[in-house]
Coordinates of C-alpha atoms in Angstrom, one line a residue:
X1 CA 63.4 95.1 129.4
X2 CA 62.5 96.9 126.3
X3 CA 62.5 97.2 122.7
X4 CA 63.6 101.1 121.2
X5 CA 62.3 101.6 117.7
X6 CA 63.0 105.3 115.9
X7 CA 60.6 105.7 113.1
X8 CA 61.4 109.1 110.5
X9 CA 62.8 111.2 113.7
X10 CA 64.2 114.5 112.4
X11 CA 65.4 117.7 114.7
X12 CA 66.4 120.8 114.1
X13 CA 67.7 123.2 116.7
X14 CA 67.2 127.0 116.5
X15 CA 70.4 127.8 115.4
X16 CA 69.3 126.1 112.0
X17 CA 71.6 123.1 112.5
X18 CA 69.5 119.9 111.7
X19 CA 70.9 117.4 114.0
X20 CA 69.2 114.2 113.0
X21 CA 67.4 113.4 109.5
X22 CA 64.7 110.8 108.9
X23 CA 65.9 108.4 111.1
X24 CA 64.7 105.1 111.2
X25 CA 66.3 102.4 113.5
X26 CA 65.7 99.9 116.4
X27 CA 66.8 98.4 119.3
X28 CA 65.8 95.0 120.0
X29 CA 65.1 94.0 123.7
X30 CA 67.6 93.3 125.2
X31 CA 70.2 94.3 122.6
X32 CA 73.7 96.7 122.8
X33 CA 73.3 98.9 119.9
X34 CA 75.9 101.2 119.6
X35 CA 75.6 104.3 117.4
X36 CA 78.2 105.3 115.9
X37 CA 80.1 108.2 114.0
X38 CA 82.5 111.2 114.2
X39 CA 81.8 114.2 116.4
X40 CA 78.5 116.2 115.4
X41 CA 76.8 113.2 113.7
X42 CA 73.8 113.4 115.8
X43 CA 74.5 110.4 117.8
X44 CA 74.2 112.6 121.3
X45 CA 70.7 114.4 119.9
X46 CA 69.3 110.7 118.9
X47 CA 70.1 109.5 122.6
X48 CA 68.5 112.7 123.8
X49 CA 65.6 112.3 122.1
X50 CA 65.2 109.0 123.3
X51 CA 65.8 110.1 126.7
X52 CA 62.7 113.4 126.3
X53 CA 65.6 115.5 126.8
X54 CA 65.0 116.7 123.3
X55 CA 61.9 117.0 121.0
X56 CA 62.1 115.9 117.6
X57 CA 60.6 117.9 114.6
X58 CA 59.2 114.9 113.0
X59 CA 58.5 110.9 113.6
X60 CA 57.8 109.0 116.8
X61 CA 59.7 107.5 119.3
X62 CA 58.3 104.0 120.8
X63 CA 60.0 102.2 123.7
X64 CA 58.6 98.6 124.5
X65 CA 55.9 99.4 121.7
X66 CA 54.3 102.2 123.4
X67 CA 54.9 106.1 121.7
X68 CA 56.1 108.3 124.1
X69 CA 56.6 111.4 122.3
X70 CA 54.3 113.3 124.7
X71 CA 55.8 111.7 128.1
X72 CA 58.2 113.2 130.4
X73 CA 61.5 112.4 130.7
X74 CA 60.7 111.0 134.3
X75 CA 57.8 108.7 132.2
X76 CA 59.6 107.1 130.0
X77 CA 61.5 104.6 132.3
X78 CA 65.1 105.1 130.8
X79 CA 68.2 105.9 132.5
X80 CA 70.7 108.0 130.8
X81 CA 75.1 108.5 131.5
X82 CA 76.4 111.0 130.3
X83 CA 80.4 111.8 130.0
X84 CA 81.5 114.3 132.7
X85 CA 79.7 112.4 135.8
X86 CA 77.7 114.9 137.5
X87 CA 78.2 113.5 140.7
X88 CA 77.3 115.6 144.0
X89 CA 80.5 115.7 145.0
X90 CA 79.3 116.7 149.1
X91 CA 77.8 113.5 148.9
X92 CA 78.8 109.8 149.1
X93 CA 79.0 107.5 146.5
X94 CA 75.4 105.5 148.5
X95 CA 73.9 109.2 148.6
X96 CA 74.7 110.2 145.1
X97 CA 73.1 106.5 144.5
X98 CA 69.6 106.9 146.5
X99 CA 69.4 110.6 145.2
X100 CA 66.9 109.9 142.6
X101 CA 65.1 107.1 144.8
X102 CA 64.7 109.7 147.5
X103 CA 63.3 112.5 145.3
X104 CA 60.6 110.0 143.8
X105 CA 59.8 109.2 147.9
X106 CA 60.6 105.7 147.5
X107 CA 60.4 104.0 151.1
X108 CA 64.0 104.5 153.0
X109 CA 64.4 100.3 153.1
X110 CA 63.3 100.1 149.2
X111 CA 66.1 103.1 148.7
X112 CA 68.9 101.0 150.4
X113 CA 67.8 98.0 148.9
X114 CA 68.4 99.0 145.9
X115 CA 71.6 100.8 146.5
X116 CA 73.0 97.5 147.9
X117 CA 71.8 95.5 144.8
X118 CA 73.1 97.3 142.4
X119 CA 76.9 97.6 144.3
X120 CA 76.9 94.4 144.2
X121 CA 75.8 93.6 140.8
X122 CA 78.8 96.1 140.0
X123 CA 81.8 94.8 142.7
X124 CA 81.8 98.7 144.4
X125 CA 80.7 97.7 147.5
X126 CA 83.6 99.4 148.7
X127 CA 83.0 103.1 147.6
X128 CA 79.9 103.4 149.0
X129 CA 81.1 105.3 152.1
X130 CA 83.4 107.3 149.8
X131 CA 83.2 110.7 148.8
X132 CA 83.6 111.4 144.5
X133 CA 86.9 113.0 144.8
X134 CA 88.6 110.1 146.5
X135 CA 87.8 107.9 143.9
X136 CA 89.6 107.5 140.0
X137 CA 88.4 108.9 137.1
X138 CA 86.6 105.1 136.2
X139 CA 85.6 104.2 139.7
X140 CA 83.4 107.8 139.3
X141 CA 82.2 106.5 135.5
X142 CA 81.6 103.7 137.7
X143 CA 79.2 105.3 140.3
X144 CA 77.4 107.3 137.4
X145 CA 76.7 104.0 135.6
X146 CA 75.5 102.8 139.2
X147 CA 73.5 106.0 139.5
X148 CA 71.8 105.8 136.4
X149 CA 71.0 101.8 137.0
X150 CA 70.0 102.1 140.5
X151 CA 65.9 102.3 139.4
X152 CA 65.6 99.6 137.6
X153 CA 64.8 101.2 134.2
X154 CA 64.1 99.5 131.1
X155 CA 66.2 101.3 128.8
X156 CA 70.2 102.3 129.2
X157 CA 71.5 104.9 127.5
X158 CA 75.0 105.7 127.2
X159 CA 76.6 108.8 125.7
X160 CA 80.3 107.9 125.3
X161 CA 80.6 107.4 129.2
X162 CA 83.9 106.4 129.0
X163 CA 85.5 109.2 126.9
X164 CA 87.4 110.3 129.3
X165 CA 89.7 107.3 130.3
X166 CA 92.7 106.2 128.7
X167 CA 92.9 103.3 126.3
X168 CA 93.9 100.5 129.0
X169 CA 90.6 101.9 131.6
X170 CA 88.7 102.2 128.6
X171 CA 89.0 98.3 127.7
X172 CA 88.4 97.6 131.1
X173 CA 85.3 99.2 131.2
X174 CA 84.3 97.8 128.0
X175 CA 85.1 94.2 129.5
X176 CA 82.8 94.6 132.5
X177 CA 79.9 96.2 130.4
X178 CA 79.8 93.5 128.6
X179 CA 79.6 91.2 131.2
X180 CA 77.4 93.7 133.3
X181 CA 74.2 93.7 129.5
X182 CA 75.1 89.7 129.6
X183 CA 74.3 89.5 133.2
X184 CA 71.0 91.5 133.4
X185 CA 69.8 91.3 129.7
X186 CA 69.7 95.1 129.4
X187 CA 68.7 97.3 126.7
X188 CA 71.3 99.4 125.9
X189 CA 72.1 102.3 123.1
X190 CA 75.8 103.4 123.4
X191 CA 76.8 106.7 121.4
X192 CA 80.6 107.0 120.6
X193 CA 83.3 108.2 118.4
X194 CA 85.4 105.4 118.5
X195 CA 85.4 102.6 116.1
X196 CA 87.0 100.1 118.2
X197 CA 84.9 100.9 121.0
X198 CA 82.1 100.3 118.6
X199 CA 83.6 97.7 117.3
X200 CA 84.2 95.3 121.1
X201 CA 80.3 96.5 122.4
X202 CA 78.3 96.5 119.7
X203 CA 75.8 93.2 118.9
X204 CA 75.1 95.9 116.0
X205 CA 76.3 99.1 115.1
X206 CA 74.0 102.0 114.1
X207 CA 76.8 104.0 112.1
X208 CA 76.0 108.0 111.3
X209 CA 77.3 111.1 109.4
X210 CA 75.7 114.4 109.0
X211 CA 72.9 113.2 111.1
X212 CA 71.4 110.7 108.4
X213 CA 71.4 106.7 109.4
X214 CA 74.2 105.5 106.8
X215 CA 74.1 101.7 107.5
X216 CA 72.9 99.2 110.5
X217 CA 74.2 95.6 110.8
X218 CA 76.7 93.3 112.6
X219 CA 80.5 94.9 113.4
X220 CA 81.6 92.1 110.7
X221 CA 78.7 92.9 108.4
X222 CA 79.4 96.8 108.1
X223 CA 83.6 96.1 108.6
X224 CA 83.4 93.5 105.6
X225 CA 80.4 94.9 103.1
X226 CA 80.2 98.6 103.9
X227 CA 77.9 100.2 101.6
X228 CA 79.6 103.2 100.9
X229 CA 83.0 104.6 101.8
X230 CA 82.3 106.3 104.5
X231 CA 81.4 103.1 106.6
X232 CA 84.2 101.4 105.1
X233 CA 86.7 104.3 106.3
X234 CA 85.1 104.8 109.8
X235 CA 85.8 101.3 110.5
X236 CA 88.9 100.1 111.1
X237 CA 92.4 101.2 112.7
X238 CA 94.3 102.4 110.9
X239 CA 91.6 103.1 108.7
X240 CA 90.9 102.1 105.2
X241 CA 93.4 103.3 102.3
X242 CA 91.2 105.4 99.6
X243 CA 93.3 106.6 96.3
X244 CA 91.9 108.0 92.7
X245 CA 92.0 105.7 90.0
X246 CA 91.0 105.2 86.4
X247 CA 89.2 102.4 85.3
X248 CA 90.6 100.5 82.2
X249 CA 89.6 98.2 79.5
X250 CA 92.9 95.4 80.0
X251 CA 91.6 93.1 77.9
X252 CA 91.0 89.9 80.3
X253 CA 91.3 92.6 82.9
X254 CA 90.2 95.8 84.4
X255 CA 92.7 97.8 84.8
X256 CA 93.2 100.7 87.6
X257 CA 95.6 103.4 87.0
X258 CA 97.3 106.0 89.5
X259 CA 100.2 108.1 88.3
X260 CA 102.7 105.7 87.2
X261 CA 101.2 102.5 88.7
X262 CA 98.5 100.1 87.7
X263 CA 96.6 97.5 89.1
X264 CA 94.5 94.4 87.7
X265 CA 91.5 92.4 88.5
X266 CA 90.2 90.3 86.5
X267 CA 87.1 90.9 84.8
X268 CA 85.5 87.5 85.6
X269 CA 85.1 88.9 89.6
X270 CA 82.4 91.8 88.4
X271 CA 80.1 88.8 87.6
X272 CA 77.0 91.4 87.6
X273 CA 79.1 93.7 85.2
X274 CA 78.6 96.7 87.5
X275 CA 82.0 98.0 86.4
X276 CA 81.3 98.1 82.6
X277 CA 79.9 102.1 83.3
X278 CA 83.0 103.1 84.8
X279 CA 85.5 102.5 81.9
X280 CA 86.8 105.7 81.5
X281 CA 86.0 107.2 84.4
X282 CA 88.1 107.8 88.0
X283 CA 86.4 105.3 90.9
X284 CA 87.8 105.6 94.3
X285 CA 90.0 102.0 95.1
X286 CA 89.8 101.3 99.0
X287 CA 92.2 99.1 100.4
X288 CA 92.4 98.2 104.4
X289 CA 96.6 98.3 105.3
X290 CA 96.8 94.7 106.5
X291 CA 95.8 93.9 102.8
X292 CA 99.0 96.1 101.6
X293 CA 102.1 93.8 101.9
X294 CA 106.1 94.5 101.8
X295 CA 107.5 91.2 102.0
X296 CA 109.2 90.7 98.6
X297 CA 108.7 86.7 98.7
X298 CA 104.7 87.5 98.9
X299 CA 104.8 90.8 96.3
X300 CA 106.0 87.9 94.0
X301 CA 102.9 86.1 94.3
X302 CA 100.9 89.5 94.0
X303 CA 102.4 90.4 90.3
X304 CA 98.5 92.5 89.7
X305 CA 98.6 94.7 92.8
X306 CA 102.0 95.0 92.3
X307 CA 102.9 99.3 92.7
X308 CA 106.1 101.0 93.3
X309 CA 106.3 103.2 97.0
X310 CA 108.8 105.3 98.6
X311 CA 108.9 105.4 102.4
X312 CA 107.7 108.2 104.5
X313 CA 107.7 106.8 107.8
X314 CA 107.4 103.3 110.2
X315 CA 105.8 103.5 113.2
X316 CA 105.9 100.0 115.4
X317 CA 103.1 99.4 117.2
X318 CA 103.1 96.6 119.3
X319 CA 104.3 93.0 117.7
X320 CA 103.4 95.0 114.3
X321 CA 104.5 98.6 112.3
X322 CA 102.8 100.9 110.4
X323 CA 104.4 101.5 106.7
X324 CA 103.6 104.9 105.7
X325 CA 103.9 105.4 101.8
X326 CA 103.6 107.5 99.0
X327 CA 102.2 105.7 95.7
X328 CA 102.0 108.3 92.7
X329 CA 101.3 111.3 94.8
X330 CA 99.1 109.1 97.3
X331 CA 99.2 108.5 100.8
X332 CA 99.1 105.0 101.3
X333 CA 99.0 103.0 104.9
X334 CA 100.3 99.1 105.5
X335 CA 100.3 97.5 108.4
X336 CA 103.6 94.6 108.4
X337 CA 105.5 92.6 110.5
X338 CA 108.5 93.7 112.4
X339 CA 110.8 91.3 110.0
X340 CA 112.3 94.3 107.6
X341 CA 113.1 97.8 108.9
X342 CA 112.1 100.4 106.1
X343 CA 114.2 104.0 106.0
X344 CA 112.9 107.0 105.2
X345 CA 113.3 107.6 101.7
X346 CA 113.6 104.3 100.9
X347 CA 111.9 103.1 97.1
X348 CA 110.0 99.8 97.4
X349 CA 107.5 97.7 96.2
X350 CA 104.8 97.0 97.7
X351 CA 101.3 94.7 96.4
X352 CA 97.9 95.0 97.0
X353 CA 95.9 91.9 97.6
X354 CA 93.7 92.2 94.8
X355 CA 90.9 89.7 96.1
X356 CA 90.2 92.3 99.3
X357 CA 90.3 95.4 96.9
X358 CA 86.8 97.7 97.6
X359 CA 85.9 100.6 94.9
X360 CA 83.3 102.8 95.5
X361 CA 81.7 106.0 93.0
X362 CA 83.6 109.0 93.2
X363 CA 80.6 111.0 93.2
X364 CA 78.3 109.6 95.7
X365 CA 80.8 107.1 97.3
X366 CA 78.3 104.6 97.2
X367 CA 80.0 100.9 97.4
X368 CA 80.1 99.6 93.4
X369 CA 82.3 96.5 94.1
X370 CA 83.5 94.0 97.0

């Protein structure tokens, strides 16, 4: 196996679009990074360039602590899956396997060796005879993964290879990935979109916007102390709520005001004073919606994140619903149990737990409290 480490790595295409900015990050041996972030981040170009499919502008690229900026894509020793399969669909699922063997001239024994192997190590010893288009959409994922595995490489590298599949395939796939890295100790990057696929594969997640690096750390780490809001609205489903407030001087308190509501927190919590600057000024309050609660006997108990709401719509989702809200002119998302149905239209309270509040700048989003 292999370690990965990105040092400064910038690229811009000819179109003028800079893809990836002064990135710095690595993958330890043996570790499941996944990269993460919304569609055009640069996650796809960073696994490119990885891969040689793509020269960076700037910084160096070292995989198991050699550079290999000026090797071949073929030198390198990673294998790459991409999301449509690109399988050779006149071929069976043990040819599109050996295909790559049997281009580098590897012996005919060493080819079917290694096509048996690396069935097995995957339970498809069945497709093998099989042609693409009698398999499902995940038992071709399936062979692609196999395909790219079949060498032996050092490095795995994964751009959102299961895209494609629907949610109950997807986790699935996730499961016996898992187990599949735990098995063989692989290095793996994983680019994706999704936040809860990030969230089940990831030992750490590399999480990006606008091609910069904005954070790297545990899935707990980055869910619980995001450093900006960005991180702390990627993460999480249904994401974080963010609403405009002003900062106030409540005596023991601060105090943070939206239209006709106001919140508290005690001043005593902002033990390095980092909120003193903001008096005056409009902060951006995040609050997850597990954290905003309708059950009148527990508002009670919450008199400080105590706002009034009017009912837009409740969605159930499995043994739970989603409360969608308006507070003062905001949209605001809780997540609740199934014990009260809500109507449209309908004015309640509602409370914020106070003691799992996050506020970040307004102007550079940048994390000021947790």
């Amino acid at each position: 196996m292999a370690n990965v480490s990105l040092r400064h790595v910038s690229k811009t295409f000819k179109s003028g679009v800079t893809a990836v900015r002064d990135c710095t990050v690595e993958a330890n041996d043996g570790e499941f990074l996944v990269v993460a972030g919304p569609s055009g981040c640069g996650k796809s170009t960073l696994l490119r360039i990885i891969a040689g499919l793509e020269t960076p502008d700037e910084g160096e690229i070292y995989i198991a602590d050699t550079m290999v900026n000026l090797l071949s894509p073929q030198e390198r020793d990673v294998a790459m899956v991409l999301p449509n399969h690109a399988l050779y669909p006149e071929l069976s699922v043990r040819e599109n396997m050996a295909f790559s063997l049997k281009m580098h001239r590897i012996p005919e024994e060493e080819v079917e060796r290694h096509v048996q192997e690396t069935a097995e190590i995957l339970k498809m010893e069945t497709l093998l005879d099989r042609k693409p288009s009698t398999l499902t959409t995940s038992q071709q994922q399936l062979v692609a993964l196999a395909r790219a595995m079949v060498r032996g490489r050092k490095v795995l590298l994964l751009d959102e290879p299961f895209a494609n599949l629907d949610r109950k395939l997807r986790a699935q796939m996730w499961k016996e990935l898992r187990a599949l890295h735990k098995r063989l100790g692989l290095t793996v990057l994983y680019a994706t979109e999704n936040q809860e696929e990030a969230m089940a594969l990831g030992n750490r997640l590399v999480v990006m916007k606008e091609g910069f690096v904005q954070q790297v750390g545990t899935p707990e780490e980055l869910y619980h102390s995001p450093v900006n809001q960005f991180v702390a609205g990627f993460l999480g489903d249904p994401p974080m709520n963010a609403i405009n407030v002003k900062v106030g001087d409540g005596g023991a308190d601060y105090t943070f005001a939206f239209g006709k509501n106001t919140v508290r927190m005690p001043k005593e919590w902002d033990k390095l004073g980092a909120l003193q600057e903001y008096l005056g000024k409009n902060v951006i309050l995040g609050i997850r919606p597990q954290d905003v609660h309708d059950d009148p006997a527990l508002v009670e108990t919450l008199p400080n994140g105590m706002v009034d709401a009017e009912v837009e719509v409740m969605e159930p989702v499995g043994r739970e619903f989603y409360l969608y809200l308006t507070c003062s002119g905001h949209s605001v998302t809780a997540s609740v149990d199934a014990d009260a149905m809500r109507q449209s239209g309908e004015q309640i309270k509602v409370a914020f737990d106070m003691e799992k509040i996050y506020l970040f700048d307004g102007d550079t989003e940048h994390t000021i409290w947790r």
